[in-house]
Coordinates of C-alpha atoms and ligand atoms in Angstrom, one line a residue:
X1 CA 5.0 6.5 18.7
X2 CA 7.8 9.0 18.3
X3 CA 7.6 12.2 20.3
X4 CA 6.3 14.0 17.3
X5 CA 5.2 13.2 13.8
X6 CA 5.6 15.1 10.5
X7 CA 3.3 15.2 7.5
X8 CA 1.0 12.1 7.2
X9 CA -0.1 10.9 3.7
X10 CA -2.5 7.9 3.4
X11 CA -2.3 6.5 -0.2
X12 CA -5.5 4.7 -1.0
X13 CA -6.3 2.2 -3.7
X14 CA -7.6 -1.3 -4.4
X15 CA -5.2 -4.2 -4.7
X16 CA -3.1 -3.6 -7.8
X17 CA -4.1 0.1 -8.2
X18 CA -0.4 1.1 -8.0
X19 CA 0.0 2.1 -4.4
X20 CA 3.4 0.4 -4.0
X21 CA 4.7 1.7 -7.4
X22 CA 3.7 5.3 -6.5
X23 CA 4.7 5.1 -2.8
X24 CA 8.3 4.2 -3.7
X25 CA 8.6 7.2 -6.0
X26 CA 6.7 9.7 -3.9
X27 CA 8.3 8.9 -0.5
X28 CA 11.7 9.5 -2.1
X29 CA 10.7 12.7 -3.8
X30 CA 9.0 14.1 -0.7
X31 CA 11.3 12.7 2.0
X32 CA 8.7 10.7 3.7
X33 CA 9.1 7.3 5.4
X34 CA 7.3 4.6 3.2
X35 CA 5.3 2.4 5.6
X36 CA 3.6 -0.5 3.8
X37 CA 1.7 -3.0 5.9
X38 CA 1.7 -5.6 3.2
X39 CA 5.5 -5.4 3.0
X40 CA 5.8 -5.7 6.8
X41 CA 3.6 -8.8 6.7
X42 CA 5.6 -10.3 3.8
X43 CA 8.9 -9.7 5.7
X44 CA 7.4 -11.4 8.8
X45 CA 6.2 -14.4 6.7
X46 CA 9.7 -14.7 5.1
X47 CA 11.4 -14.6 8.5
X48 CA 8.8 -17.1 10.0
X49 CA 8.1 -14.9 13.0
X50 CA 4.9 -15.6 15.0
X51 CA 3.4 -12.5 13.4
X52 CA 4.2 -14.0 10.0
X53 CA 2.7 -17.4 10.9
X54 CA -0.5 -15.6 12.0
X55 CA -0.7 -13.4 8.9
X56 CA 0.1 -16.0 6.3
X57 CA -3.2 -17.8 6.3
X58 CA -5.2 -14.6 5.9
X59 CA -3.0 -13.3 3.1
X60 CA -3.2 -16.6 1.2
X61 CA -7.0 -16.5 1.4
X62 CA -7.1 -12.9 0.3
X63 CA -8.6 -11.7 3.6
X64 CA -7.5 -8.8 5.8
X65 CA -5.3 -9.8 8.7
X66 CA -7.2 -9.1 12.0
X67 CA -7.2 -5.6 13.2
X68 CA -5.5 -6.3 16.6
X69 CA -2.4 -7.8 15.0
X70 CA -2.3 -5.2 12.2
X71 CA -2.7 -2.2 14.4
X72 CA -0.1 -3.3 16.9
X73 CA 2.4 -3.9 14.0
X74 CA 1.6 -0.4 12.5
X75 CA 2.0 1.4 15.9
X76 CA 5.3 -0.3 16.4
X77 CA 6.5 0.9 13.0
X78 CA 5.3 4.5 13.6
X79 CA 7.4 4.5 16.8
X80 CA 10.6 4.3 14.8
X81 CA 12.6 7.6 14.6
X82 CA 12.2 8.0 10.8
X83 CA 8.4 8.7 11.3
X84 CA 9.4 12.1 12.7
X85 CA 10.1 13.3 9.2
X86 CA 6.6 12.3 8.0
X87 CA 5.1 9.1 6.7
X88 CA 3.5 7.8 3.6
X89 CA 1.1 5.0 4.4
X90 CA 0.6 2.3 1.8
X91 CA -2.0 -0.3 2.6
X92 CA -3.2 1.1 5.9
X93 CA -5.9 1.8 6.9
X94 CA -7.9 -0.9 5.2
X95 CA -11.2 -0.4 7.2
X96 CA -12.8 2.3 9.3
X97 CA -11.7 0.7 12.6
X98 CA -8.1 1.1 11.5
X99 CA -8.7 4.6 10.3
X100 CA -10.1 5.6 13.7
X101 CA -7.2 4.1 15.5
X102 CA -4.8 5.9 13.3
X103 CA -6.5 9.2 13.9
X104 CA -6.3 8.8 17.6
X105 CA -2.6 7.7 17.6
X106 CA -1.7 10.7 15.4
X107 CA -3.8 13.1 17.6
X108 CA -1.9 11.9 20.7
X109 CA 1.2 13.3 19.0
X110 CA -0.3 16.5 17.7
X111 CA -0.6 15.0 14.2
X112 CA -3.3 14.1 11.7
X113 CA -3.9 12.6 8.3
X114 CA -3.0 15.6 6.1
X115 CA -4.1 14.2 2.7
X116 CA -5.4 10.9 1.4
X117 CA -4.8 10.5 -2.3
X118 CA -7.0 7.8 -3.9
X119 CA -5.7 6.0 -7.0
X120 CA -8.9 5.0 -8.8
X121 CA -8.7 2.0 -11.2
X122 CA -11.5 -0.1 -12.6
X123 CA -11.8 -3.7 -11.4
X124 CA -11.0 -5.3 -14.8
X125 CA -7.7 -3.5 -15.0
X126 CA -6.8 -4.6 -11.4
X127 CA -7.0 -8.2 -12.4
X128 CA -4.6 -7.7 -15.4
X129 CA -2.2 -5.7 -13.3
X130 CA -1.9 -8.3 -10.6
X131 CA -1.7 -11.2 -13.0
X132 CA 1.3 -9.7 -14.8
X133 CA 3.1 -8.3 -11.8
X134 CA 6.7 -9.4 -10.7
X135 CA 8.5 -7.9 -7.7
X136 CA 12.0 -8.0 -6.5
X137 CA 13.1 -10.1 -3.5
X138 CA 15.4 -7.4 -2.0
X139 CA 13.1 -4.4 -1.8
X140 CA 9.7 -5.2 -3.4
X141 CA 10.3 -3.0 -6.5
X142 CA 7.3 -3.7 -8.8
X143 CA 7.4 -4.6 -12.5
X144 CA 4.8 -5.7 -15.0
X145 CA 5.2 -8.1 -17.9
X146 CA 3.4 -5.7 -20.3
X147 CA 3.5 -2.2 -18.8
X148 CA 6.8 -2.1 -16.9
X149 CA 9.1 -5.0 -17.9
X150 CA 12.6 -5.0 -16.3
X151 CA 15.5 -4.4 -18.6
X152 CA 17.0 -7.9 -18.0
X153 CA 14.2 -10.5 -17.7
X154 CA 13.8 -11.8 -14.1
X155 CA 16.3 -9.3 -12.6
X156 CA 15.5 -6.0 -10.8
X157 CA 16.8 -2.9 -12.6
X158 CA 17.4 -1.1 -9.3
X159 CA 19.2 -3.6 -7.1
X160 CA 19.9 -6.7 -9.3
X161 CA 17.9 -9.1 -7.1
X162 CA 15.7 -11.9 -8.5
X163 CA 12.1 -11.1 -9.5
X164 CA 9.2 -13.3 -8.3
X165 CA 5.4 -13.5 -8.4
X166 CA 3.5 -13.1 -5.1
X167 CA 1.5 -16.2 -4.1
X168 CA -1.5 -14.0 -3.6
X169 CA -1.4 -12.8 -7.2
X170 CA -2.6 -16.2 -8.5
X171 CA -6.0 -15.7 -10.2
X172 CA -8.2 -17.4 -7.5
X173 CA -6.6 -15.3 -4.8
X174 CA -6.8 -12.1 -6.8
X175 CA -10.6 -12.7 -7.1
X176 CA -10.8 -13.4 -3.3
X177 CA -8.8 -10.2 -2.5
X178 CA -11.1 -8.0 -4.6
X179 CA -14.3 -9.7 -3.3
X180 CA -13.2 -9.4 0.3
X181 CA -11.5 -6.0 0.3
X182 CA -13.2 -3.6 -2.1
X183 CA -16.3 -3.0 0.2
X184 CA -14.1 -2.0 3.1
X185 CA -12.0 0.3 0.8
X186 CA -15.2 2.2 -0.2
X187 CA -15.9 2.9 3.4
X188 CA -12.3 4.1 4.1
X189 CA -12.6 6.4 1.0
X190 CA -15.9 7.8 2.4
X191 CA -14.2 8.3 5.8
X192 CA -11.5 10.5 4.4
X193 CA -14.0 12.3 2.0
X194 CA -16.1 13.3 5.0
X195 CA -12.9 14.6 6.7
X196 CA -12.2 16.7 3.6
X197 CA -8.7 15.3 2.9
X198 CA -9.6 12.8 0.0
X199 CA -8.0 13.6 -3.4
X200 CA -9.1 11.2 -6.2
X201 CA -6.6 10.6 -9.0
X202 CA -7.3 8.7 -12.3
X203 CA -5.1 5.6 -11.9
X204 CA -5.8 4.3 -15.5
X205 CA -3.1 6.6 -16.9
X206 CA 0.5 5.7 -17.3
X207 CA 2.8 5.4 -14.2
X208 CA 4.5 8.8 -14.9
X209 CA 1.3 10.6 -15.5
X210 CA -0.2 9.2 -12.3
X211 CA 2.9 10.3 -10.4
X212 CA 2.4 13.9 -11.7
X213 CA -1.3 13.9 -10.7
X214 CA -0.4 12.6 -7.2
X215 CA 2.4 15.3 -6.8
X216 CA -0.2 17.9 -7.7
X217 CA -2.6 16.5 -5.1
X218 CA 0.2 16.5 -2.5
X219 CA 1.3 20.1 -3.2
X220 CA 1.4 21.9 0.2
X221 CA -1.7 24.0 -0.6
X222 CA -3.6 20.7 -0.8
X223 CA -2.9 19.5 2.7
Ligands
AP5_1 P1 -0.7 -5.4 0.2 O1 0.7 -5.8 -0.1 O2 -1.0 -4.0 0.7 O3 -1.5 -5.7 -1.2 P2 -2.7 -4.9 -1.9 O4 -3.4 -3.8 -1.2 O5 -3.6 -6.0 -2.3 O6 -2.0 -4.1 -3.0 P3 -0.9 -4.6 -4.0 O7 0.4 -4.5 -3.3 O8 -1.3 -5.9 -4.6 O9 -1.1 -3.5 -5.1 P4 -0.5 -2.0 -5.3 O10 -1.6 -1.1 -5.2 O11 0.7 -1.8 -4.3 O12 0.0 -2.1 -6.8 P5 1.5 -2.1 -7.4 O13 2.1 -0.8 -7.3 O14 2.2 -3.3 -7.0 O15 -1.4 -6.4 1.1 C1 -1.3 -7.8 1.0 C2 -2.1 -8.5 2.0 O16 -1.6 -8.2 3.3 C3 -3.6 -8.2 2.1 O17 -4.3 -8.9 1.2 C4 -3.9 -8.5 3.5 O18 -4.1 -9.9 3.7 C5 -2.7 -8.1 4.3 N1 -2.7 -6.7 4.7 C6 -1.9 -5.6 4.3 N2 -2.3 -4.5 4.9 C7 -3.3 -4.8 5.8 C8 -4.1 -4.1 6.7 N3 -3.9 -2.7 6.8 N4 -5.0 -4.7 7.4 C9 -5.2 -6.0 7.2 N5 -4.5 -6.8 6.4 C10 -3.6 -6.2 5.6 O19 1.1 -2.3 -9.0 C11 0.4 -3.5 -9.4 C12 0.9 -3.8 -10.8 O20 0.5 -2.8 -11.7 C13 2.5 -3.8 -11.0 O21 2.8 -4.8 -11.9 C14 2.8 -2.4 -11.6 O22 4.0 -2.5 -12.4 C15 1.6 -2.2 -12.4 N6 1.2 -0.7 -12.5 C16 1.2 0.2 -11.5 N7 0.8 1.4 -11.9 C17 0.5 1.2 -13.2 C18 -0.1 2.1 -14.2 N8 -0.4 3.4 -13.9 N9 -0.4 1.6 -15.4 C19 -0.1 0.3 -15.7 N10 0.4 -0.6 -14.8 C20 0.7 -0.1 -13.6
MG2 MG1 1.6 -2.9 -2.8

């Protein structure tokens, strides 16, 4: 870990709830480092590192990657200098064991989870969102065939890179992800509710409206 750590925001939501979409906007607006464990795993898979080889099977089956591997990767990421300005976590923690390790790691540096916004979306909507999602190769900017198409089909508006569909967005894997992961998410939501830092936001609204609600939840008076 870095010598100190700034504000820590944990963005919670089911697969497809809009974590990545909102995390990219919020981290820029608030000057926080965007730390997404899914993106870190996908980079490792692409680069064929030993971490990527380990993670790939779990990701393809829609399962969580084992805690030991995930936590080590996360702690290495938090040790980078940009964490000092504060972090916005997207996709971590995914279970209470990860939440407890995070609390301890932050406490060791005098930090804590300041606020945990939860983007709530019904399960039927999640399936439609993931089925129509395209993301860019360069930076993972997310698009959707119906709700957020790119200006030029197949090309990222932001950086001009090619758009592709994640292998874990195939219907059978989407079902597996929801089946395997929603129970653990509920427990993480309860964990942060008990700590008094949970802020639920209606994720069924349009992207801009959800951003506005999240910014309100993240206003300094709210943690
Ligand atoms: P990860 O990459 O974190 O995937 P996920 O949690 O399943 O979430 P997604 O990235 O699919 O969805 P999102 O919430 O980011 O939604 P998005 O903004 O893209 O993890 C992948 C895998 O890695 C896991 O399955 C696991 O194997 C492993 N892993 C990762 N972290 C781990 C951990 N901590 N422990 C263990 N294993 C881990 O939006 C989705 C779509 O909806 C887009 O098309 C978007 O344009 C659209 N959309 C967004 N908002 C709206 C809106 N308001 N209205 C309409 N459409 C919208
Ligand atoms: Mg994401």
